[in-house]
PDB file of C-alpha atoms and ligand atoms in Angstrom:
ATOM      1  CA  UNK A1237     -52.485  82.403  19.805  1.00 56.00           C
ATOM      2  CA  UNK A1238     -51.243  85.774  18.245  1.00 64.00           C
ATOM      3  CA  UNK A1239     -49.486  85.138  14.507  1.00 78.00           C
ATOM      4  CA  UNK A1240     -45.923  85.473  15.027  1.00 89.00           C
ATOM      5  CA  UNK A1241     -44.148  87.284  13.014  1.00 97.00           C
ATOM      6  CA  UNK A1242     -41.287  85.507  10.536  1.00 98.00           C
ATOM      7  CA  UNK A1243     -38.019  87.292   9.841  1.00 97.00           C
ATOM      8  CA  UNK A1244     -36.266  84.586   7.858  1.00 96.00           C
ATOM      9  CA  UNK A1245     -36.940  81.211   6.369  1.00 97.00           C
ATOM     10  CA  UNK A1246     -33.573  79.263   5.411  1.00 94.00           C
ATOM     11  CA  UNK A1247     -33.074  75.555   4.029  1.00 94.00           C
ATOM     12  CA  UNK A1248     -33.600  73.973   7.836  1.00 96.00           C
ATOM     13  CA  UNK A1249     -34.707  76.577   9.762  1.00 98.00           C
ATOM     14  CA  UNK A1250     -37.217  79.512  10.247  1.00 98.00           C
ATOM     15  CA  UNK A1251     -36.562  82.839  12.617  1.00 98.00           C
ATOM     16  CA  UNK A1252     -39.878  84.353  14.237  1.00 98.00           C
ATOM     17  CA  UNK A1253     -39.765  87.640  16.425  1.00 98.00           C
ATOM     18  CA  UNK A1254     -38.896  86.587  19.785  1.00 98.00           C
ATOM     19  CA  UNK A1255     -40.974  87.625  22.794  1.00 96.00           C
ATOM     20  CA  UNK A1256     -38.864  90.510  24.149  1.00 96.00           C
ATOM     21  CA  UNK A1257     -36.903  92.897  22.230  1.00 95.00           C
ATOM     22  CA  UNK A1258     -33.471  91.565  20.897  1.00 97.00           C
ATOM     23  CA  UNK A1259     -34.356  87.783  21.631  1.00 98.00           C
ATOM     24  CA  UNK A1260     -35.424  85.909  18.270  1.00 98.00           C
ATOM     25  CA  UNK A1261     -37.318  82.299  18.314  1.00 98.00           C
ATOM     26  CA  UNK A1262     -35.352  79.760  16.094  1.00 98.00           C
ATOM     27  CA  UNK A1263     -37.532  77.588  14.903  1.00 98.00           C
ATOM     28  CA  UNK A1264     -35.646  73.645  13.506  1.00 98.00           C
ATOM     29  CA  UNK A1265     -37.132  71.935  10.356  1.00 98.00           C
ATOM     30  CA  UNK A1266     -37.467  68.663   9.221  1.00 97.00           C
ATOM     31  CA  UNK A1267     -35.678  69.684   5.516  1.00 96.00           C
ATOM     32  CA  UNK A1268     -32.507  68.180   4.748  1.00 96.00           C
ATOM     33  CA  UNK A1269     -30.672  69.686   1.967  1.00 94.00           C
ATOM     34  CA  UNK A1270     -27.449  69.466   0.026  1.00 93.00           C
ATOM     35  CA  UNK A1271     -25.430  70.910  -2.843  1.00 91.00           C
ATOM     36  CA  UNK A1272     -27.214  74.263  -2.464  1.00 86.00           C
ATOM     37  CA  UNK A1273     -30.323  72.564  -1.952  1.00 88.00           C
ATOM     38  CA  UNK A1274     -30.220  70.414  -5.247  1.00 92.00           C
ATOM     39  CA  UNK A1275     -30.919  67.170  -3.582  1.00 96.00           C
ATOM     40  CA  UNK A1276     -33.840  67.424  -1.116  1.00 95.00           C
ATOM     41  CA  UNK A1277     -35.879  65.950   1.722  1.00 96.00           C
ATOM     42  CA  UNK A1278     -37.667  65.613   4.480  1.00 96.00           C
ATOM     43  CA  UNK A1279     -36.662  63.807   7.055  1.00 96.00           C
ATOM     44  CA  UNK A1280     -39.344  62.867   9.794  1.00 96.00           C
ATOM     45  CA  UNK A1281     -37.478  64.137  13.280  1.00 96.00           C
ATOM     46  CA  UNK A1282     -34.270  65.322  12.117  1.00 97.00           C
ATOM     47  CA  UNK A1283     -35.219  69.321  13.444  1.00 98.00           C
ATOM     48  CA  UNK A1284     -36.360  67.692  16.967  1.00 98.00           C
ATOM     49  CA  UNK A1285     -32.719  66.415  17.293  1.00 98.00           C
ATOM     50  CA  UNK A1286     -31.189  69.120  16.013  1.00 98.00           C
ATOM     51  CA  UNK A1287     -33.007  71.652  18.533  1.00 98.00           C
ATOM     52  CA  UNK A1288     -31.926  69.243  21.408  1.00 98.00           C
ATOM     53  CA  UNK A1289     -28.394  68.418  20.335  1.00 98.00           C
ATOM     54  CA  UNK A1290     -27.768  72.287  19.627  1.00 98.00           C
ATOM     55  CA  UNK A1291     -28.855  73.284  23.176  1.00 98.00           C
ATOM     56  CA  UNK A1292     -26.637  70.423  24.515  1.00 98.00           C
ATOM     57  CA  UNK A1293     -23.653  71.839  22.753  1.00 98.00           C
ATOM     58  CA  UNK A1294     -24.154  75.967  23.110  1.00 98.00           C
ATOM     59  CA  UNK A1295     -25.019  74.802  26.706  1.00 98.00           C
ATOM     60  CA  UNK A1296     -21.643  73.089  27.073  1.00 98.00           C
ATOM     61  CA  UNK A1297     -19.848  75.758  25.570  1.00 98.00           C
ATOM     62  CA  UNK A1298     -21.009  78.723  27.714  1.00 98.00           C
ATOM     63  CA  UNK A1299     -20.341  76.621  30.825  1.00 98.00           C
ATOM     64  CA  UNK A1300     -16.874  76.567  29.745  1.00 98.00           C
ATOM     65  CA  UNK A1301     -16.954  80.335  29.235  1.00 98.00           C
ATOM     66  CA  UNK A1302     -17.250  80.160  25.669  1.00 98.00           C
ATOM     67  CA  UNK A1303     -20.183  82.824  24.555  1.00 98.00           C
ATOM     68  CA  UNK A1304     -23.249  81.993  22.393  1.00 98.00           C
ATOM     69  CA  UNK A1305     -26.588  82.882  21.174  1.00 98.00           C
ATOM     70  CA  UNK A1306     -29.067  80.241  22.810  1.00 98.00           C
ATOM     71  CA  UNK A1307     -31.089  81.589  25.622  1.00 98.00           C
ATOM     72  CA  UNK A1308     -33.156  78.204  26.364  1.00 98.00           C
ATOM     73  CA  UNK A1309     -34.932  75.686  24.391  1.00 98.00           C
ATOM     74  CA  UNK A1310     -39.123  76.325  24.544  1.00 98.00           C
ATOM     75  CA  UNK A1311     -40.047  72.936  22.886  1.00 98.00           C
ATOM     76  CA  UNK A1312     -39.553  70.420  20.531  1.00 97.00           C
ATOM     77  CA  UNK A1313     -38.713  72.673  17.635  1.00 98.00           C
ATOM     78  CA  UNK A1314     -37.952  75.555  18.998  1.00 98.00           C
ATOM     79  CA  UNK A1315     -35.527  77.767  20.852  1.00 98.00           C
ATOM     80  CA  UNK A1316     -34.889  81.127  22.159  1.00 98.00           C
ATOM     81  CA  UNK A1317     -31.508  82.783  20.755  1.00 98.00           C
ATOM     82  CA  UNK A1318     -30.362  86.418  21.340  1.00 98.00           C
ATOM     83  CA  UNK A1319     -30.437  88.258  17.789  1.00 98.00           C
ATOM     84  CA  UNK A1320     -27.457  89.413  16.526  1.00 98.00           C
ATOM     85  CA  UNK A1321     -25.740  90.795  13.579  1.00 98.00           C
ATOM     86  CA  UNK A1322     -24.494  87.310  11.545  1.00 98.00           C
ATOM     87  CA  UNK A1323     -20.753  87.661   9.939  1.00 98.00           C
ATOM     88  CA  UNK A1324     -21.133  86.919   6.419  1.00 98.00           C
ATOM     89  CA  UNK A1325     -18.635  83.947   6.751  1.00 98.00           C
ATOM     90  CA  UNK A1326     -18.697  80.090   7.412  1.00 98.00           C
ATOM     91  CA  UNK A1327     -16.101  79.015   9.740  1.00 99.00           C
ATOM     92  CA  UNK A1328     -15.369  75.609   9.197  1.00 99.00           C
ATOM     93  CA  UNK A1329     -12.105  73.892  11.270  1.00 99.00           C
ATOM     94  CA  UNK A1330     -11.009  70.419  10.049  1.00 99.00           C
ATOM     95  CA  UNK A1331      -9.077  68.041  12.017  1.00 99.00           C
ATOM     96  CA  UNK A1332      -9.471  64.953   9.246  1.00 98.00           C
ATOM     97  CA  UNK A1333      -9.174  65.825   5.614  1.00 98.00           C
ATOM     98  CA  UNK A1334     -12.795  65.012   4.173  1.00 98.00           C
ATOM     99  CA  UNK A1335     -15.315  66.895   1.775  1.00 98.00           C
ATOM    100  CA  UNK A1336     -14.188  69.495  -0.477  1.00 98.00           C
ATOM    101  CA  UNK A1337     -10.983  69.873   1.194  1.00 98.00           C
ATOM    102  CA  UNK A1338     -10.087  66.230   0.473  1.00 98.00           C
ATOM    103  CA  UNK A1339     -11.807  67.111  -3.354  1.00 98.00           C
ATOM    104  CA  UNK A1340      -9.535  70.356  -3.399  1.00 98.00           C
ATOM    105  CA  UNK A1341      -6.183  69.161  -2.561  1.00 98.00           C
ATOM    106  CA  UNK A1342      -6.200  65.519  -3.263  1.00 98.00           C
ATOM    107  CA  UNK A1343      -6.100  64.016   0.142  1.00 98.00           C
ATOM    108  CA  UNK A1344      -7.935  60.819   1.111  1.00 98.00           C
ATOM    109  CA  UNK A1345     -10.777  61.525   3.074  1.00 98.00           C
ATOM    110  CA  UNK A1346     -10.004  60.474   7.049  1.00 98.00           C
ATOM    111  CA  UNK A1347      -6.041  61.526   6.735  1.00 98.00           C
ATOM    112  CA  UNK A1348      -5.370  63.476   9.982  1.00 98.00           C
ATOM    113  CA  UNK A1349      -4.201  66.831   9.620  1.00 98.00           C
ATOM    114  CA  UNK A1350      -1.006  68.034  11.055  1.00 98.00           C
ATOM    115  CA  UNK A1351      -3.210  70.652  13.371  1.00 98.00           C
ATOM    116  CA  UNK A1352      -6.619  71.836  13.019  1.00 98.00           C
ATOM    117  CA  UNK A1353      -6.647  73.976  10.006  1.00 98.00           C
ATOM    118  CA  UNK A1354      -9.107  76.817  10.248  1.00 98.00           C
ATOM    119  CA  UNK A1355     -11.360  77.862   6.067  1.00 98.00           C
ATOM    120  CA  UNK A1356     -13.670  81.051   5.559  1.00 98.00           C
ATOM    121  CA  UNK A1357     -16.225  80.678   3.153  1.00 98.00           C
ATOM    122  CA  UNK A1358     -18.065  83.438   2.075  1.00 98.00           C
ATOM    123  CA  UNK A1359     -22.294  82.954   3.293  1.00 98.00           C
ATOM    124  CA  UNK A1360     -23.435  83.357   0.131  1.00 97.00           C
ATOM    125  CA  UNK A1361     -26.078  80.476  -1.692  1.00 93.00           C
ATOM    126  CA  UNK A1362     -25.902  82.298  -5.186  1.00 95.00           C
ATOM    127  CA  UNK A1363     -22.664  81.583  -5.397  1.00 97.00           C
ATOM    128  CA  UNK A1364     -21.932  78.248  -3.177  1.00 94.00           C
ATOM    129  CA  UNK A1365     -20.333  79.471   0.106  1.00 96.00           C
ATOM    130  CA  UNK A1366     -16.723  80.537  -1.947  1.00 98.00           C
ATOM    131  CA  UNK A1367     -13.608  79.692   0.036  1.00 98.00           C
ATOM    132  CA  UNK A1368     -11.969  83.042   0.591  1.00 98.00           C
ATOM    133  CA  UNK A1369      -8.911  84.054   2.096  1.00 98.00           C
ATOM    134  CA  UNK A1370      -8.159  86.658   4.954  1.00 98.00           C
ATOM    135  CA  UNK A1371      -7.032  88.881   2.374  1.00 98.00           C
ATOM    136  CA  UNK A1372     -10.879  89.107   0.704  1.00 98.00           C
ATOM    137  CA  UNK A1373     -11.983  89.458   3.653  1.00 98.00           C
ATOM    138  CA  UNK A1374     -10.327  92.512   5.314  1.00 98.00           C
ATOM    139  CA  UNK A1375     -10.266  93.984   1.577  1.00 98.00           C
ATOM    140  CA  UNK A1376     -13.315  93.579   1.198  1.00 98.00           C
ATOM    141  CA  UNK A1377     -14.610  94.522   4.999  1.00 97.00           C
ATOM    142  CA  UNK A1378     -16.624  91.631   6.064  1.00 98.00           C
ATOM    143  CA  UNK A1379     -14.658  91.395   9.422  1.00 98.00           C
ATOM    144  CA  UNK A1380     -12.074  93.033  11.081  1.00 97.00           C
ATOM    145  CA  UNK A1381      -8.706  92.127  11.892  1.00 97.00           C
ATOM    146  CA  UNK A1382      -9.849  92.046  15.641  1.00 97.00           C
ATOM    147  CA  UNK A1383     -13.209  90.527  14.853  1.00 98.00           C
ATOM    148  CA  UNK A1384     -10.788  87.672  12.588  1.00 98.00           C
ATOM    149  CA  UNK A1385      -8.306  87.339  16.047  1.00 98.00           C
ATOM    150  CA  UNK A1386     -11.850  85.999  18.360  1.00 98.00           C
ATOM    151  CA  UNK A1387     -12.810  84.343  15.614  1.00 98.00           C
ATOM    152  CA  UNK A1388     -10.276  81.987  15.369  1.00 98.00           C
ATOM    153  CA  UNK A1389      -9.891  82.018  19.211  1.00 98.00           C
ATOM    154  CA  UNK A1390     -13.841  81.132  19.223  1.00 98.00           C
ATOM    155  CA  UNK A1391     -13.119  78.669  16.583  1.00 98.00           C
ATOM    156  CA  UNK A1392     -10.496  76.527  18.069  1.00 98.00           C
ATOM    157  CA  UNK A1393     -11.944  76.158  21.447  1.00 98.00           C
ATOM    158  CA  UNK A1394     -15.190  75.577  20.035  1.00 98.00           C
ATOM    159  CA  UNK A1395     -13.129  72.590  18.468  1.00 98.00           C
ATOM    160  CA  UNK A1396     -11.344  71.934  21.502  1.00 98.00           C
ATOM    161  CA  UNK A1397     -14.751  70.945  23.290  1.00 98.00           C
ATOM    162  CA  UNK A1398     -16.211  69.212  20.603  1.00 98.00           C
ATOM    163  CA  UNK A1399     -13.380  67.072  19.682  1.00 98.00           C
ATOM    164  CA  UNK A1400     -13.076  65.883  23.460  1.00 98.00           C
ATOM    165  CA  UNK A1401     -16.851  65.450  24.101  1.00 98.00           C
ATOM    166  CA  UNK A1402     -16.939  63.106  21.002  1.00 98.00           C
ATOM    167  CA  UNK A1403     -13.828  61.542  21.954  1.00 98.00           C
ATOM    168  CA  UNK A1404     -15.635  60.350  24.964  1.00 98.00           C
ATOM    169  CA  UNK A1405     -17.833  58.556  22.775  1.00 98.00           C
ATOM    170  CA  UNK A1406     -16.422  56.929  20.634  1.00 98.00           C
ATOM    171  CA  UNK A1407     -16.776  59.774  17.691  1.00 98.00           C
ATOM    172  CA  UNK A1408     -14.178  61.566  15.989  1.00 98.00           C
ATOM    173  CA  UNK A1409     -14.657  64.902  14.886  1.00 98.00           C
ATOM    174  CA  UNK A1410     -13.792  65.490  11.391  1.00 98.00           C
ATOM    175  CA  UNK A1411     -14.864  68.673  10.848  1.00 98.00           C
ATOM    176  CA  UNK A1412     -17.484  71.009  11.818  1.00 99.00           C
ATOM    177  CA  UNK A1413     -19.020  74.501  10.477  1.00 98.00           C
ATOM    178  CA  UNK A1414     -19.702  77.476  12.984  1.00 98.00           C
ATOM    179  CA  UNK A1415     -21.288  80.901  12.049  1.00 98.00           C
ATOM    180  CA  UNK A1416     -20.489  83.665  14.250  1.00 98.00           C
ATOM    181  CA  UNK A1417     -22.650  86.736  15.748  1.00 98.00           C
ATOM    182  CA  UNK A1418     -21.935  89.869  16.899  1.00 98.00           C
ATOM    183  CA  UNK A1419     -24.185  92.134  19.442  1.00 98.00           C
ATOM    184  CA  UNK A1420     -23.458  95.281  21.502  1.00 96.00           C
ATOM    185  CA  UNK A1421     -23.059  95.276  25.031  1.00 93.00           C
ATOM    186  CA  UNK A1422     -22.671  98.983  26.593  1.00 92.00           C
ATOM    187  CA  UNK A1423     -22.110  99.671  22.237  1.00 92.00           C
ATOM    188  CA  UNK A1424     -19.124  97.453  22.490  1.00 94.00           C
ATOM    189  CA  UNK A1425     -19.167  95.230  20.084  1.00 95.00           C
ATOM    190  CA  UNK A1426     -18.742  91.156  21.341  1.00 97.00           C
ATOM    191  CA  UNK A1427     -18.987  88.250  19.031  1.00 98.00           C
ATOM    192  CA  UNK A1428     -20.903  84.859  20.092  1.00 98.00           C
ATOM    193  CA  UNK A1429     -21.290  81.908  18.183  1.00 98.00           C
ATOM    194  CA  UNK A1430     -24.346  81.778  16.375  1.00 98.00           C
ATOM    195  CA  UNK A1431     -26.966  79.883  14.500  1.00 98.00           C
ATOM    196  CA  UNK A1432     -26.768  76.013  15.266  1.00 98.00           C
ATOM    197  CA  UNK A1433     -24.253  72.957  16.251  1.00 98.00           C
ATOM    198  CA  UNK A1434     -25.782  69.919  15.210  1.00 98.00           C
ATOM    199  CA  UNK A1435     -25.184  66.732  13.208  1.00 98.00           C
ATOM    200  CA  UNK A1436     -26.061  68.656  10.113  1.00 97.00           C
ATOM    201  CA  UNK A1437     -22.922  70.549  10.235  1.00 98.00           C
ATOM    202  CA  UNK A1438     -20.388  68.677  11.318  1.00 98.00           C
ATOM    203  CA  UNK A1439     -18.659  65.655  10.052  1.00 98.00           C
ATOM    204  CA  UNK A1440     -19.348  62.584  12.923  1.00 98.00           C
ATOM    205  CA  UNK A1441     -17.306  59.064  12.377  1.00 98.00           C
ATOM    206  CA  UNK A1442     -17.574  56.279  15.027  1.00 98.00           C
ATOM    207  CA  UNK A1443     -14.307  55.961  15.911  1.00 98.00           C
ATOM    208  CA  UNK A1444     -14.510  52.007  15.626  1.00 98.00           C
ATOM    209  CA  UNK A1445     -16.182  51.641  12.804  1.00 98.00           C
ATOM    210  CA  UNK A1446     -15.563  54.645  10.573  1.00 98.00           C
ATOM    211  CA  UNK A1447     -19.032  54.851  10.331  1.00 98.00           C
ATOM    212  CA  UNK A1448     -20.869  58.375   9.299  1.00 98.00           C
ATOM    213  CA  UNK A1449     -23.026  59.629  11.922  1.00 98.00           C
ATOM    214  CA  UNK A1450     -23.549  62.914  10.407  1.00 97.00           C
ATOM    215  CA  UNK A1451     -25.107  64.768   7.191  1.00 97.00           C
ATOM    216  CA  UNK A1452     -23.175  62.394   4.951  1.00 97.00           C
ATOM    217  CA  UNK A1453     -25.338  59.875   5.596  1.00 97.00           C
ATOM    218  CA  UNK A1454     -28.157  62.135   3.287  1.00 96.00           C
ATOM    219  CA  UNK A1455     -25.703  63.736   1.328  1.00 96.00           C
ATOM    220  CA  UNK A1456     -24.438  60.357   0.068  1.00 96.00           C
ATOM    221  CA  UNK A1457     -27.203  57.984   0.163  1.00 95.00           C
ATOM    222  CA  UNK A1458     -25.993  56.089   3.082  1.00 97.00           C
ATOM    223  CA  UNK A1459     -29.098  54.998   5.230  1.00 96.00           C
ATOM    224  CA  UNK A1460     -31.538  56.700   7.785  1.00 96.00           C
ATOM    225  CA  UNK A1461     -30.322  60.297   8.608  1.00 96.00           C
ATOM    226  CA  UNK A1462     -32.512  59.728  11.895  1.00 97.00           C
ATOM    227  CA  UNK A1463     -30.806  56.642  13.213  1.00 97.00           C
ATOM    228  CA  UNK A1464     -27.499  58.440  13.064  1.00 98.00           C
ATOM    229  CA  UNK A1465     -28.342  61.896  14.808  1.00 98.00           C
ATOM    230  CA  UNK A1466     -30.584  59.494  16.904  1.00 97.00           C
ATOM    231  CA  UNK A1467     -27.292  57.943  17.541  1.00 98.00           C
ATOM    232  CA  UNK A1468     -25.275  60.817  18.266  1.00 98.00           C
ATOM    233  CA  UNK A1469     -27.895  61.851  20.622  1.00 98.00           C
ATOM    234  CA  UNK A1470     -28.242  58.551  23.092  1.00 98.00           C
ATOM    235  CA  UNK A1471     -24.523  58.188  23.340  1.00 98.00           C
ATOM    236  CA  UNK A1472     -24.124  61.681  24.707  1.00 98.00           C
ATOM    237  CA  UNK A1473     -27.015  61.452  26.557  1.00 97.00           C
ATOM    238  CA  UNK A1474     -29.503  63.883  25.078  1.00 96.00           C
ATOM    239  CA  UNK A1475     -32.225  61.872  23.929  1.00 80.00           C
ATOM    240  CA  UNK A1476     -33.357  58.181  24.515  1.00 67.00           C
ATOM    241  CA  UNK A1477     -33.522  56.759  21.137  1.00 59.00           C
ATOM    242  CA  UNK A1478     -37.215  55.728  21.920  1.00 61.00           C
ATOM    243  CA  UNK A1479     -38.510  59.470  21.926  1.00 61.00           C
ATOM    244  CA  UNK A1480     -36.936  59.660  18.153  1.00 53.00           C
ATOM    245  CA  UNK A1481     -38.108  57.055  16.542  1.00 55.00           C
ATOM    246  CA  UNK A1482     -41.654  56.950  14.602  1.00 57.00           C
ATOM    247  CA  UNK A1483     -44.862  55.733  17.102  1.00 54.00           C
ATOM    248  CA  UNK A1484     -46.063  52.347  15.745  1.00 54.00           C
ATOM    249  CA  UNK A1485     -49.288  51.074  15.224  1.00 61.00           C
ATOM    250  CA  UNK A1486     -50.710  48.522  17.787  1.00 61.00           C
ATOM    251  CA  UNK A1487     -53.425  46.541  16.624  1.00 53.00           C
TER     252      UNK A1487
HETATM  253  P1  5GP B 477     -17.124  70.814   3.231  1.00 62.78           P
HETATM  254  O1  5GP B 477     -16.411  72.120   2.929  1.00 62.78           O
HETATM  255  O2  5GP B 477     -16.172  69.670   3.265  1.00 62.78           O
HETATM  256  O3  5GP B 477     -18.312  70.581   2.351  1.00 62.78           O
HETATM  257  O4  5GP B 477     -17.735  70.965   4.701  1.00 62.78           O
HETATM  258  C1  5GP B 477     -16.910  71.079   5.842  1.00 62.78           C
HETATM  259  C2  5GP B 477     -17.783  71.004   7.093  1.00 62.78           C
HETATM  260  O5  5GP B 477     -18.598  72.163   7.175  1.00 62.78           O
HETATM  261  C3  5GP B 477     -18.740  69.805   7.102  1.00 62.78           C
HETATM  262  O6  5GP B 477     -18.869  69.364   8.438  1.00 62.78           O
HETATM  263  C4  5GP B 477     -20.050  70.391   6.609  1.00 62.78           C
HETATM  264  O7  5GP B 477     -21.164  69.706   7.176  1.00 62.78           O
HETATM  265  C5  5GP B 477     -19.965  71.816   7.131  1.00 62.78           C
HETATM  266  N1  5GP B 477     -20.596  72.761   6.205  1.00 62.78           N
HETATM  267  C6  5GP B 477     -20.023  73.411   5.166  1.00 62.78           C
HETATM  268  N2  5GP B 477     -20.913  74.208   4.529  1.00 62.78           N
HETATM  269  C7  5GP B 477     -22.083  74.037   5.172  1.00 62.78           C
HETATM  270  C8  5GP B 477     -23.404  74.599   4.979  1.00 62.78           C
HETATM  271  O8  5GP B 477     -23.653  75.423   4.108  1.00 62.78           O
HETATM  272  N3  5GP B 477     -24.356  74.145   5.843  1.00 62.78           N
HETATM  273  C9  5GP B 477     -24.099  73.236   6.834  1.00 62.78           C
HETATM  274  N4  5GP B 477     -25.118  72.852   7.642  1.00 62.78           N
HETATM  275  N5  5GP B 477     -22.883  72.733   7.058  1.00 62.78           N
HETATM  276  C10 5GP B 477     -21.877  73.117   6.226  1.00 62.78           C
END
């Protein structure tokens, strides 16, 4: 097989060429990191149920009109995204007060918000993903104030979906980090939601039990990061839990 040529290699995934021009091959990883990648692992399937509970969700969301960069999944590990420019921002939208928000402001984590409040942080590792303001960013021209209207249009029904699709169960949706992408049709540009949706970044809770089903569960030393996306995955239907778990030995 021809060597493929790598454009990027982040903390859980790589980016190789794709096989026709303006199509990139997104390849998921088995590295779990946190705190800008002080604490670090492997975890034995996590990219396998990432790749399939990405497609599930970008799938979802362009059936209900809502544009994005997957193409179709070729395998385990891998899928085929359209390349586009990435904004240099994280959107995150909260509908529970938990991580730094409950840190910044003092709020116990799991308080419901009075509406889904909508951060930017600035993508940038050097300096931790900064929360930033509107202000920075049309000052400082990482988006436009058109580009910052679809954003938060994408944003919200992004959340919208999620919220209800977890809803039906039996997981609430704390919160949840998108990244956005913009490409050119006829030069215009359009922006599509990018890079992944996946247990890694998004706050999960069973709705029953409170209990994490989501990056957390690494981040704070909570039990197997696999049995909880593993989770996630057989209750919406993705994966049988069976085709997750590691083969055993029979003597
Ligand atoms: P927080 O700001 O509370 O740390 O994170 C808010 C939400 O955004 C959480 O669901 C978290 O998983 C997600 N998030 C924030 N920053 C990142 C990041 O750099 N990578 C990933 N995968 N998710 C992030």
């Amino acid at each position: 097989m021809a060597r493929r040529t790598k454009i990027y290699e982040g903390k859980a995934k790589i980016l190789y060429e794709g096989p026709e021009p303006g199509t990139i091959v997104q390849y998921f990883k088995d590295d779990a990191t946190a705190f800008n990648a002080q604490k670090k692992d492997v975890i034995e399937g996590k990219g396998v149920l990432n790749n399939r509970l990405s497609e599930y969700f970008m799938t979802g969301l362009a059936q209900i009109g809502v544009p994005t960069h997957f193409i179709r999944r070729l395998n385990m590990r891998e899928q085929l995204v359209r390349a586009c420019e990435i904004v240099p921002l994280e959107v995150i939208v909260r509908n529970f007060a938990a991580g730094t928000m409950s840190k910044r402001l003092g709020i116990e984590e799991g308080t419901q918000l009075p509406r889904p409040i909508v951060e930017y942080c600035l993508k940038n590792d050097e300096l931790g993903d900064p929360l930033v303001t509107e202000e920075h960013i049309a000052a400082f021209g990482w988006a436009s104030q058109q580009d910052m209207d679809d954003i938060l249009s994408l944003a919200l029904r992004v959340n919208d979906y999620l919220s209800g699709l977890m809803y039906g169960v039996g997981i609430k949706l704390i919160d949840f980090k998108i990244e956005i992408g913009r490409v050119y049709e006829n030069d215009y540009p359009r922006l599509i939601i990018a890079d992944e949706i996946s247990p890694d970044s998004c706050r999960l809770w069973d709705i029953a039990t409170g209990q994490k089903l989501d990056k957390d569960v690494f981040r704070r030393d909570l039990g197997s990061l696999t049995d909880a996306y593993s989770e996630v995955a057989r209750r919406l239907g993705v994966i049988p839990k069976s085709q997750v778990t590691k083969p055993t030995l029979i003597n």
